[in-house]
Coordinates of C-alpha atoms in Angstrom, one line a residue:
X60 CA 0.0 0.0 0.0
X61 CA 1.3 3.5 -0.9
X62 CA 2.0 5.8 2.1
X63 CA -0.1 8.9 1.4
X64 CA 2.5 11.0 3.2
X65 CA 5.5 9.8 1.2
X66 CA 7.5 12.3 -0.8
X67 CA 8.9 10.7 -3.9
X68 CA 12.4 11.6 -5.2
X69 CA 12.5 14.1 -8.0
X70 CA 14.7 13.8 -11.0
X71 CA 18.3 14.7 -10.0
X72 CA 19.9 17.8 -11.2
X73 CA 22.5 17.5 -13.9
X74 CA 25.9 16.2 -12.8
X75 CA 27.8 18.2 -15.5
X76 CA 27.1 21.5 -17.2
X77 CA 25.4 21.5 -20.5
X78 CA 26.3 23.8 -23.4
X79 CA 24.6 27.1 -23.5
X80 CA 23.0 28.4 -26.7
X81 CA 25.4 30.0 -29.1
X82 CA 26.3 33.6 -28.3
X83 CA 25.3 33.4 -24.6
X84 CA 27.2 33.3 -21.4
X85 CA 27.9 29.6 -20.5
X86 CA 26.4 28.2 -17.3
X87 CA 28.3 29.1 -14.2
X88 CA 29.2 25.9 -12.3
X89 CA 32.1 24.7 -10.2
X90 CA 33.2 21.3 -11.5
X91 CA 34.7 19.1 -8.9
X92 CA 34.0 15.5 -7.7
X93 CA 31.1 15.5 -5.3
X94 CA 30.1 13.0 -2.6
X95 CA 26.4 12.0 -2.4
X96 CA 26.8 10.1 0.9
X97 CA 23.7 10.4 3.2
X98 CA 24.0 12.4 6.4
X99 CA 23.8 9.4 8.8
X100 CA 26.7 7.7 6.9
X101 CA 28.8 10.8 7.0
X102 CA 28.4 11.0 10.8
X103 CA 29.1 7.3 11.2
X104 CA 32.3 7.7 9.2
X105 CA 33.5 10.5 11.5
X106 CA 32.7 8.3 14.5
X107 CA 34.9 5.5 13.1
X108 CA 37.8 7.9 12.5
X109 CA 38.0 9.1 16.1
X110 CA 35.4 7.9 18.5
X111 CA 37.1 9.5 21.5
X112 CA 37.3 13.0 20.2
X113 CA 34.8 15.5 21.8
X114 CA 31.7 16.0 19.6
X115 CA 29.2 18.2 21.4
X116 CA 29.2 20.2 24.6
X117 CA 26.9 22.7 26.4
X118 CA 29.6 23.8 28.8
X119 CA 28.5 21.5 31.5
X120 CA 28.5 18.2 29.7
X121 CA 30.6 16.9 26.8
X122 CA 29.9 13.8 24.7
X123 CA 32.6 12.2 22.6
X124 CA 31.8 11.1 19.1
X125 CA 31.4 7.5 20.4
X126 CA 29.1 8.6 23.2
X127 CA 27.0 10.7 20.8
X128 CA 26.8 7.7 18.4
X129 CA 25.6 5.4 21.1
X130 CA 22.8 7.9 22.1
X131 CA 21.8 8.5 18.5
X132 CA 21.7 4.8 17.8
X133 CA 19.4 4.1 20.7
X134 CA 17.0 6.8 19.7
X135 CA 17.2 5.8 16.1
X136 CA 16.1 2.3 17.1
X137 CA 13.1 3.7 18.9
X138 CA 12.2 5.9 15.9
X139 CA 12.4 3.0 13.5
X140 CA 10.2 0.9 15.8
X141 CA 7.7 3.8 15.8
X142 CA 7.4 4.1 12.1
X143 CA 10.3 6.3 11.0
X144 CA 12.2 5.5 7.9
X145 CA 13.0 6.7 4.4
X146 CA 10.5 9.3 3.0
X147 CA 8.9 9.7 6.4
X148 CA 9.3 12.9 8.6
X149 CA 10.1 13.1 12.3
X150 CA 9.2 16.4 14.0
X151 CA 11.6 17.7 16.7
X152 CA 9.8 20.2 18.9
X153 CA 12.8 20.5 21.3
X154 CA 14.7 23.4 22.8
X155 CA 18.3 24.2 21.8
X156 CA 20.4 21.4 23.5
X157 CA 22.8 18.6 23.0
X158 CA 19.8 16.3 22.9
X159 CA 18.4 18.2 19.9
X160 CA 21.6 17.6 18.0
X161 CA 21.6 13.9 18.9
X162 CA 17.9 13.7 17.8
X163 CA 18.7 15.2 14.4
X164 CA 21.4 12.7 13.8
X165 CA 19.2 9.9 15.1
X166 CA 16.5 10.8 12.6
X167 CA 19.1 10.7 9.9
X168 CA 20.3 7.3 11.1
X169 CA 16.7 6.0 11.0
X170 CA 16.4 7.1 7.3
X171 CA 13.7 9.7 7.9
X172 CA 13.9 13.5 7.4
X173 CA 14.0 15.7 10.5
X174 CA 11.7 18.7 10.8
X175 CA 12.9 21.1 13.5
X176 CA 10.2 23.1 15.1
X177 CA 11.2 25.9 17.6
X178 CA 9.2 25.3 20.8
X179 CA 9.2 29.1 21.3
X180 CA 7.0 29.5 18.2
X181 CA 3.3 30.3 19.0
X182 CA 1.2 27.2 19.5
X183 CA -0.8 28.1 16.4
X184 CA 2.3 28.2 14.2
X185 CA 3.6 24.9 15.6
X186 CA 0.3 23.2 15.0
X187 CA 0.1 24.5 11.4
X188 CA 3.6 23.2 10.7
X189 CA 2.9 19.8 12.2
X190 CA -0.4 19.5 10.3
X191 CA 1.3 20.4 7.1
X192 CA 4.1 17.9 7.5
X193 CA 2.1 15.0 8.9
X194 CA 5.1 13.5 10.7
X195 CA 5.3 9.8 11.4
X196 CA 6.8 10.7 14.9
X197 CA 6.8 13.8 17.0
X198 CA 9.4 14.2 19.7
X199 CA 8.4 17.1 22.0
X200 CA 9.4 15.9 25.5
X201 CA 13.1 16.6 26.3
X202 CA 13.0 14.2 29.3
X203 CA 11.5 11.4 27.3
X204 CA 14.2 11.9 24.6
X205 CA 16.9 11.9 27.1
X206 CA 15.6 8.7 28.7
X207 CA 15.4 7.0 25.3
X208 CA 19.0 8.0 24.5
X209 CA 20.4 7.0 27.9
X210 CA 18.6 3.8 28.6
X211 CA 17.6 2.3 25.2
X212 CA 18.1 -1.5 25.1
X213 CA 19.4 -1.6 21.5
X214 CA 21.0 0.6 18.9
X215 CA 20.0 1.1 15.3
X216 CA 22.3 -0.4 12.6
X217 CA 24.0 2.1 10.3
X218 CA 21.6 3.2 7.6
X219 CA 23.6 1.6 4.8
X220 CA 22.0 1.3 1.3
X221 CA 18.4 1.8 2.5
X222 CA 19.0 5.6 2.5
X223 CA 19.5 6.9 -1.0
X224 CA 20.9 10.3 -2.0
X225 CA 17.5 11.5 -3.3
X226 CA 15.7 10.6 -0.1
X227 CA 14.6 13.5 2.1
X228 CA 17.1 14.6 4.7
X229 CA 15.3 17.5 6.4
X230 CA 12.4 19.9 6.1
X231 CA 12.7 23.6 6.9
X232 CA 9.7 25.9 6.9
X233 CA 10.0 29.4 5.5
X234 CA 7.6 32.3 5.3
X235 CA 4.9 32.1 2.6
X236 CA 3.7 34.9 0.3
X237 CA 0.2 33.4 0.2
X238 CA -0.3 33.7 4.0
X239 CA 0.9 30.3 5.3
X240 CA 4.5 29.0 5.8
X241 CA 5.8 26.4 3.4
X242 CA 8.1 23.5 4.1
X243 CA 11.2 23.0 1.9
X244 CA 12.2 19.4 1.5
X245 CA 16.0 19.0 1.1
X246 CA 17.6 15.7 0.1
X247 CA 20.8 14.0 1.1
X248 CA 22.3 14.5 -2.4
X249 CA 23.9 17.9 -1.6
X250 CA 24.8 17.5 2.0
X251 CA 28.0 15.5 1.5
X252 CA 29.3 17.8 -1.2
X253 CA 28.5 20.8 1.0
X254 CA 30.2 19.4 4.1
X255 CA 33.4 18.5 2.1
X256 CA 33.6 21.9 0.4
X257 CA 32.8 23.8 3.7
X258 CA 35.5 22.0 5.6
X259 CA 38.0 23.3 3.1
X260 CA 36.6 26.8 2.6
X261 CA 36.0 27.5 6.3
X262 CA 39.2 25.7 7.3
X263 CA 37.5 23.6 10.0
X264 CA 38.5 20.2 11.3
X265 CA 39.5 18.2 14.4
X266 CA 40.3 20.4 17.4
X267 CA 38.1 23.3 16.3
X268 CA 35.1 24.6 18.2
X269 CA 32.0 25.6 16.3
X270 CA 29.3 27.7 17.9
X271 CA 25.6 26.7 17.4
X272 CA 24.2 30.3 17.1
X273 CA 21.3 29.7 14.8
X274 CA 17.8 28.5 15.7
X275 CA 17.2 24.9 14.6
X276 CA 14.2 26.1 12.6
X277 CA 16.5 27.8 10.1
X278 CA 18.9 26.0 7.7
X279 CA 21.9 27.9 9.1
X280 CA 21.8 25.4 11.9
X281 CA 22.4 22.7 9.3
X282 CA 25.6 24.5 8.3
X283 CA 26.7 24.5 11.9
X284 CA 25.9 20.8 12.2
X285 CA 27.9 20.0 9.0
X286 CA 31.0 21.9 9.8
X287 CA 31.2 20.4 13.2
X288 CA 30.2 16.8 13.7
X289 CA 30.8 15.9 10.0
X290 CA 34.3 17.5 10.2
X291 CA 35.6 16.1 13.5
X292 CA 35.2 19.4 15.3
X293 CA 33.4 20.1 18.6
X294 CA 29.9 21.7 18.4
X295 CA 29.3 24.1 21.3
X296 CA 25.6 24.4 22.2
X297 CA 24.9 27.3 24.6
X298 CA 21.5 27.6 26.2
X299 CA 18.7 29.6 24.5
X300 CA 19.7 33.2 24.1
X301 CA 19.3 35.6 22.4
X302 CA 23.1 35.9 22.2
X303 CA 24.0 39.4 21.3
X304 CA 26.4 42.2 22.3
X305 CA 28.6 41.6 25.4
X306 CA 26.8 38.3 26.2
X307 CA 27.7 36.9 22.8
X308 CA 31.2 38.1 23.2
X309 CA 31.4 36.3 26.5
X310 CA 30.2 33.1 24.9
X311 CA 32.8 33.3 22.1
X312 CA 35.5 33.9 24.7
X313 CA 34.4 31.5 27.4
X314 CA 34.0 28.6 24.9
X315 CA 37.1 29.5 22.9
X316 CA 35.0 29.4 19.7
X317 CA 37.1 29.1 16.5
X318 CA 34.3 29.0 14.0
X319 CA 31.0 30.9 14.0
X320 CA 28.2 31.9 11.6
X321 CA 27.0 35.3 12.8
X322 CA 24.5 37.3 10.7
X323 CA 25.6 41.0 10.2
X324 CA 22.8 42.4 12.4
X325 CA 24.1 40.3 15.3
X326 CA 27.8 40.9 14.4
X327 CA 27.2 44.7 14.6
X328 CA 26.2 44.3 18.3
X329 CA 29.6 42.9 19.3
X330 CA 32.3 45.1 20.8
X331 CA 34.8 46.3 18.2
X332 CA 37.7 43.8 18.2
X333 CA 40.1 46.8 18.1
X334 CA 38.7 47.9 21.5
X335 CA 39.3 44.4 23.0
X336 CA 42.9 44.0 21.9
X337 CA 42.0 42.1 18.7
X338 CA 40.5 39.0 20.4
X339 CA 41.6 35.9 18.5
X340 CA 38.2 34.2 18.5
X341 CA 36.6 33.2 16.2
X342 CA 39.4 32.4 13.8
X343 CA 36.9 31.8 11.0
X344 CA 33.9 34.1 10.8
X345 CA 31.0 33.2 8.4
X346 CA 28.5 36.0 7.6
X347 CA 25.3 35.5 5.6
X348 CA 21.5 35.6 5.7
X349 CA 21.7 39.3 4.7
X350 CA 24.0 41.8 3.0
X351 CA 27.1 42.5 5.0
X352 CA 28.0 46.2 5.2
X353 CA 31.5 47.2 4.2
X354 CA 32.1 48.7 7.7
X355 CA 31.7 45.3 9.3
X356 CA 34.1 43.8 6.9
X357 CA 36.7 46.5 7.7
X358 CA 36.2 45.9 11.4
X359 CA 36.2 42.1 11.4
X360 CA 38.2 40.8 8.5
X361 CA 41.7 41.7 9.8
X362 CA 43.3 38.8 11.7
X363 CA 40.8 36.2 10.8
X364 CA 39.2 34.2 7.9
X365 CA 36.0 35.9 7.0
X366 CA 33.7 34.3 4.4
X367 CA 30.5 35.8 3.0
X368 CA 28.0 33.0 2.2
X369 CA 24.8 33.2 0.3
X370 CA 22.1 30.6 -0.2
X371 CA 18.3 30.2 0.0
X372 CA 16.7 27.4 2.0
X373 CA 15.9 25.8 -1.3
X374 CA 19.6 25.1 -2.1
X375 CA 21.1 23.1 0.8
X376 CA 22.3 25.9 3.0
X377 CA 24.9 27.7 0.8
X378 CA 24.8 28.2 -3.0
X379 CA 27.7 30.7 -3.4
X380 CA 30.4 32.2 -1.3
X381 CA 33.3 34.6 -1.4
X382 CA 36.4 35.2 0.7
X383 CA 38.5 35.4 2.7
X384 CA 37.4 39.0 2.8
X385 CA 39.8 41.8 3.3
X386 CA 39.3 45.3 4.7
X387 CA 38.9 48.2 2.4
X388 CA 37.3 46.3 -0.4
X389 CA 33.7 47.5 0.1
X390 CA 30.5 45.5 0.4
X391 CA 31.3 41.9 -0.4
X392 CA 30.0 40.1 -3.4
X393 CA 28.0 36.9 -2.9
X394 CA 30.8 35.2 -4.9
X395 CA 30.9 32.0 -6.9
X396 CA 29.0 28.7 -6.7
X397 CA 30.1 25.8 -4.6
X398 CA 31.4 22.5 -6.1
X399 CA 28.4 20.7 -7.6
X400 CA 26.3 23.9 -7.7
X401 CA 25.1 26.0 -10.6
X402 CA 24.4 29.7 -10.6
X403 CA 22.8 31.4 -13.6
X404 CA 21.8 35.0 -14.3
X405 CA 18.8 34.9 -16.7
X406 CA 16.5 37.4 -18.2
X407 CA 12.7 37.2 -18.3
X408 CA 12.9 34.8 -21.3
X409 CA 15.2 32.5 -19.4
X410 CA 18.3 33.5 -21.4
X411 CA 21.7 34.1 -19.9
X412 CA 22.5 37.8 -19.6
X413 CA 26.0 39.2 -20.5
X414 CA 28.6 40.0 -17.8
X415 CA 27.8 43.2 -16.0
X416 CA 24.1 43.0 -16.8
X417 CA 21.4 42.6 -14.2
X418 CA 19.5 39.3 -14.2
X419 CA 17.5 37.1 -11.9
X420 CA 19.6 34.5 -10.1
X421 CA 18.7 30.8 -10.6
X422 CA 20.5 28.1 -8.8
X423 CA 20.7 24.4 -9.5
X424 CA 22.9 21.3 -9.1
X425 CA 23.4 18.7 -6.4
X426 CA 22.2 20.9 -3.6
X427 CA 18.9 21.8 -5.1
X428 CA 15.9 21.0 -2.8
X429 CA 13.2 18.7 -4.0
X430 CA 10.6 21.3 -3.6
X431 CA 7.8 22.4 -1.2
X432 CA 6.3 19.7 0.9
X433 CA 2.9 18.8 -0.3
X434 CA 2.7 21.8 -2.7
X435 CA 3.3 20.6 -6.3
X436 CA 1.8 23.7 -7.8
X437 CA 4.0 26.1 -5.9
X438 CA 7.0 23.8 -6.5
X439 CA 6.4 24.0 -10.3
X440 CA 6.4 27.8 -10.3
X441 CA 9.7 28.2 -8.4
X442 CA 11.6 25.0 -9.5
X443 CA 11.5 25.3 -13.2
X444 CA 12.9 23.3 -16.1
X445 CA 16.6 23.9 -16.8
X446 CA 16.7 25.8 -20.1
X447 CA 20.0 24.3 -21.2
X448 CA 20.3 21.3 -18.9
X449 CA 19.6 17.6 -19.6
X450 CA 16.1 16.2 -19.5
X451 CA 14.6 16.4 -16.0
X452 CA 17.1 19.0 -14.6
X453 CA 15.7 21.9 -12.8
X454 CA 16.7 25.4 -11.5
X455 CA 15.3 27.3 -8.6
X456 CA 14.2 30.9 -9.2
X457 CA 15.6 32.7 -6.2
X458 CA 13.9 36.1 -6.8
X459 CA 17.2 37.8 -6.2
X460 CA 18.7 40.2 -8.7
X461 CA 22.4 40.1 -9.4
X462 CA 25.1 40.8 -12.0
X463 CA 28.4 39.2 -12.8
X464 CA 31.4 41.4 -12.1
X465 CA 34.5 41.5 -14.3
X466 CA 36.3 39.1 -11.9
X467 CA 33.5 36.6 -12.4
X468 CA 31.9 37.0 -8.9
X469 CA 28.2 37.6 -8.4
X470 CA 27.1 40.9 -7.0
X471 CA 23.8 41.0 -5.2
X472 CA 21.4 43.8 -6.3
X473 CA 18.2 43.2 -4.3
X474 CA 14.9 41.4 -4.8
X475 CA 12.7 41.0 -7.8
X476 CA 9.6 40.6 -5.6
X477 CA 8.5 41.8 -2.1
X478 CA 10.3 39.3 0.0
X479 CA 12.5 41.0 2.6
X480 CA 15.3 40.1 5.0
X481 CA 15.1 41.5 8.6
X482 CA 18.0 40.8 10.9
X483 CA 18.8 37.8 8.7
X484 CA 15.3 36.4 8.7
X485 CA 13.6 35.7 5.4
X486 CA 10.1 37.2 5.5
X487 CA 7.2 37.3 3.0
X488 CA 5.2 40.5 3.9
X489 CA 2.1 38.8 2.4
X490 CA 2.0 36.3 5.2
X491 CA 1.9 39.1 7.8
X492 CA -0.6 41.1 5.7
X493 CA -2.9 38.0 5.5
X494 CA -2.7 37.6 9.3
X495 CA -3.6 41.3 9.8
X496 CA -6.6 41.2 7.5
X497 CA -8.0 38.2 9.4
X498 CA -8.3 40.4 12.5
X499 CA -11.7 42.0 13.2
X500 CA -12.0 45.6 12.2
X501 CA -9.2 45.5 9.6
X502 CA -10.1 46.1 5.9
X503 CA -6.7 46.4 4.2
X504 CA -3.1 45.8 5.3
X505 CA 0.4 46.3 3.9
X506 CA 3.7 45.5 5.6
X507 CA 7.0 47.0 4.7
X508 CA 10.6 47.3 6.0
X509 CA 11.7 50.8 6.9
X510 CA 15.4 51.1 6.9
X511 CA 15.9 54.7 8.2
X512 CA 18.5 55.0 10.9
X513 CA 18.8 54.4 13.8
X514 CA 16.0 51.8 13.7
X515 CA 17.5 50.0 10.6
X516 CA 15.5 47.2 9.2
X517 CA 12.3 47.9 11.1
X518 CA 9.2 45.9 10.1
X519 CA 6.1 48.1 10.1
X520 CA 2.5 47.3 9.3
X521 CA -0.2 49.7 8.0
X522 CA -3.9 48.9 8.2
X523 CA -7.2 50.7 7.3
X524 CA -10.3 50.2 9.4
X525 CA -13.3 48.2 8.1
X526 CA -15.5 50.7 9.9
X527 CA -14.3 54.3 9.9
X528 CA -16.1 54.9 13.2
X529 CA -14.1 52.1 14.9
X530 CA -10.4 52.4 14.7
X531 CA -8.4 49.1 15.3
X532 CA -6.1 49.3 18.3
X533 CA -2.4 48.8 17.2
X534 CA -1.4 47.1 20.5
X535 CA -4.2 44.6 20.1
X536 CA -3.2 43.9 16.5
X537 CA 0.4 43.3 17.5
X538 CA -0.7 41.0 20.3
X539 CA -2.8 39.0 17.9
X540 CA 0.2 38.7 15.5
X541 CA 2.5 37.6 18.4
X542 CA 0.0 34.8 19.2
X543 CA 0.1 33.5 15.6
X544 CA 3.6 34.3 14.1
X545 CA 7.2 33.9 15.1
X546 CA 8.6 36.9 17.0
X547 CA 10.8 38.0 14.0
X548 CA 7.6 38.4 11.9
X549 CA 5.7 40.6 14.3
X550 CA 5.9 44.3 13.1
X551 CA 7.6 46.6 15.6
X552 CA 4.8 49.0 14.9
X553 CA 1.3 49.0 13.4
X554 CA 0.0 52.3 12.0
X555 CA -3.7 52.9 11.3
X556 CA -4.5 55.0 8.2
X557 CA -7.8 56.2 6.8
X558 CA -6.7 54.9 3.4
X559 CA -3.5 53.5 1.9
X560 CA -1.7 55.9 -0.4
X561 CA -2.0 54.9 -4.1
X562 CA 0.1 55.4 -7.2
X563 CA -1.5 56.8 -10.4
X564 CA -1.8 53.1 -11.4
X565 CA -4.0 52.6 -8.3
X566 CA -1.4 50.4 -6.6
X567 CA -0.3 50.9 -3.0
X568 CA 2.4 53.6 -3.0
X569 CA 4.9 52.0 -0.6
X570 CA 7.1 55.1 -0.7
X571 CA 4.3 57.4 0.5
X572 CA 3.6 55.4 3.7
X573 CA 4.3 57.6 6.7
X574 CA 7.0 56.9 9.3
X575 CA 5.5 55.3 12.4
X576 CA 5.5 57.2 15.6
X577 CA 6.5 55.6 18.9
X578 CA 3.7 53.8 20.7
X579 CA 3.2 55.2 24.2
X580 CA 1.1 54.6 27.2
X581 CA -2.1 56.7 27.4
X582 CA -0.5 59.0 30.0
X583 CA 3.0 60.1 29.0
X584 CA 5.2 60.2 32.1
X585 CA 8.3 62.4 31.8
X586 CA 11.6 61.2 33.3
X587 CA 12.0 62.3 37.0
X588 CA 15.7 61.6 37.8
X589 CA 19.0 62.0 36.0
X590 CA 19.2 58.3 35.4
X591 CA 15.7 58.2 33.9
X592 CA 16.5 61.2 31.7
X593 CA 19.7 59.5 30.4
X594 CA 18.0 56.2 29.8
X595 CA 15.0 57.8 28.1
X596 CA 17.3 59.8 25.8
X597 CA 19.2 56.6 24.9
X598 CA 16.0 54.7 24.2
X599 CA 14.6 57.5 22.1
X600 CA 17.8 57.7 20.0
X601 CA 18.1 54.0 19.4
X602 CA 14.4 53.3 18.8
X603 CA 14.1 56.3 16.5
X604 CA 11.2 58.1 18.3
X605 CA 10.9 61.7 19.4
X606 CA 10.6 61.0 23.2
X607 CA 10.2 58.2 25.6
X608 CA 8.1 58.3 28.8
X609 CA 9.3 56.3 31.8
X610 CA 6.3 54.0 31.6
X611 CA 6.4 53.4 27.8
X612 CA 6.9 49.7 27.0
X613 CA 10.1 48.9 25.1
X614 CA 8.4 46.4 22.8
X615 CA 5.4 48.6 22.1
X616 CA 7.9 51.3 21.0
X617 CA 9.3 48.9 18.4
X618 CA 12.0 47.3 20.4
X619 CA 13.6 43.9 19.7
X620 CA 16.6 41.9 20.7
X621 CA 19.0 43.7 18.2
X622 CA 17.8 47.2 19.4
X623 CA 18.1 46.0 23.0
X624 CA 21.7 45.1 22.4
X625 CA 22.4 48.5 20.9
X626 CA 20.8 50.1 24.0
X627 CA 23.0 48.1 26.3
X628 CA 26.1 49.2 24.4
X629 CA 25.0 52.8 24.7
X630 CA 24.3 52.4 28.4
X631 CA 27.7 50.9 28.9
X632 CA 29.4 53.7 27.0
X633 CA 27.4 56.6 28.3
X634 CA 26.7 55.6 31.9
X635 CA 29.4 53.0 32.5
X636 CA 26.9 50.4 33.6
X637 CA 26.8 46.9 32.3
X638 CA 23.3 45.3 32.0
X639 CA 22.1 42.1 30.3
X640 CA 19.4 41.6 27.6
X641 CA 17.4 39.9 30.2
X642 CA 17.4 43.1 32.3
X643 CA 15.8 45.0 29.4
X644 CA 13.3 42.2 28.5
X645 CA 12.2 41.9 32.2
X646 CA 12.1 45.6 33.0
X647 CA 10.5 46.7 29.7
X648 CA 10.3 50.4 30.9
X649 CA 12.7 53.1 31.7
X650 CA 11.2 53.4 35.2
X651 CA 11.8 49.7 35.9
X652 CA 15.3 49.7 34.4
X653 CA 16.6 52.8 36.2
X654 CA 17.9 52.6 39.7
X655 CA 15.4 53.8 42.3
X656 CA 15.6 57.4 43.4
X657 CA 17.4 58.0 46.6
X658 CA 15.2 58.5 49.6
X659 CA 15.5 62.1 51.0
X660 CA 17.6 62.2 54.1
X661 CA 15.8 62.8 57.4

């Protein structure tokens, strides 16, 4: 009987470049031997090479490769007995931990695909993802997982030939333009090639210490997994953050991190290495998920290996990269394709564009994802037939605009659609707009990113009332979004307009949308002490609002973890006081954060 939830392998991408039509730019592809070994076998091979080497630590516990293998084997045996296997999915609703890493490897050993679900996501979001994926097994109890790993009575055999390169390896959900998230199914075919290329490009191997910075719900966490436990290095798993600013710097130093993937928005919160004596860690710094400003390259490239990496979720983590970067060279390009990967710049007729000419970036090759889980229609619109590849080969339309420089490297130019990146998170405004228009009292909604300083990359929603006599309350709308969407998709402000501005073509004029004002409590309370006045001034400057009252809520003013880190840096520099992100998140107001006023002497 056919399993209704099975996802059948798609035709593999071409293994060698085809000839382009005469007079066009030939396909861009890096030709090297690639390895199509499944994830579980790659890990098993590393265990055999050095079972006593440290594999994963949280700072309190450390498991060797042999110990990690025994735990994954026991859990994999349980998963197989519970129905996991090739072309099945296992959902992992687990917090950041060593057990989560072991669970991902156990799923790979069972032959199934792992679906990481951040337990911090709203319940509605988690339920939607699980309903969409229809997993064979759901692991959502850390204690139960730990017990299965520690006390299992048998271990799973190595996956062997039952796991094929075109079987699904993992599923990652991304924001969807139609109003619901979509799961990207990635196969094993590109993982081995990526792991081998990354070990060389990032210069990682035994004795190195890799930071797990990314949430498991994003494919950047797969990069961290590949360059650590598939390369003989140690994966360092700190507890849940957010890790930014001085706290991130302390993690890097305390754990002697040698390799870290840190998005530019988070990197900008770290103390300048020139001010800390040029700290040696990390030795290799990977930036990605969003454009890296030249100023960050100038600050961080000296004295270390800095690599700019680009890749959509649909292309097994990384599609192109460039580096090592050097100071004084400006904004980095997104570079050249990885071994086994294709990168093409095509016009609207799917023809290659000449060097120096803008085109849409298409990627293909071994790392190409299978498509969107259970959405053949959407898959067919984004994963298109390769115009000059062999029969069955496909390319993914990234929606990114780029051009090829004289040195052959790709230069990113922006988006061809409305998809945005905010602090490294890929967001479809349409999904947030759909959530807003589902709220009572809202007629229309549009969501944009405002990048005016100092609140750079601020997500803002604009709505119109269904009934002009009853204005929707922005705080209520933000609360409703927070209950349905991940935190990074909740606008920092919601603005109510009588009508959305229109262009002469009767489309929403995004450029004419007004800047949001700061959200305040009904009664504005002026600062009463010198400390409150200093803090209020810092908050107003960083949050980009005219003034801050001492009872105004940090998050209602548009605050988030990145802005909180900037506030902490300013407080340290101006007032000489060191606070933590938890202090800001707990206090939420200037009044609660400021020291109490001294009692008058008798």
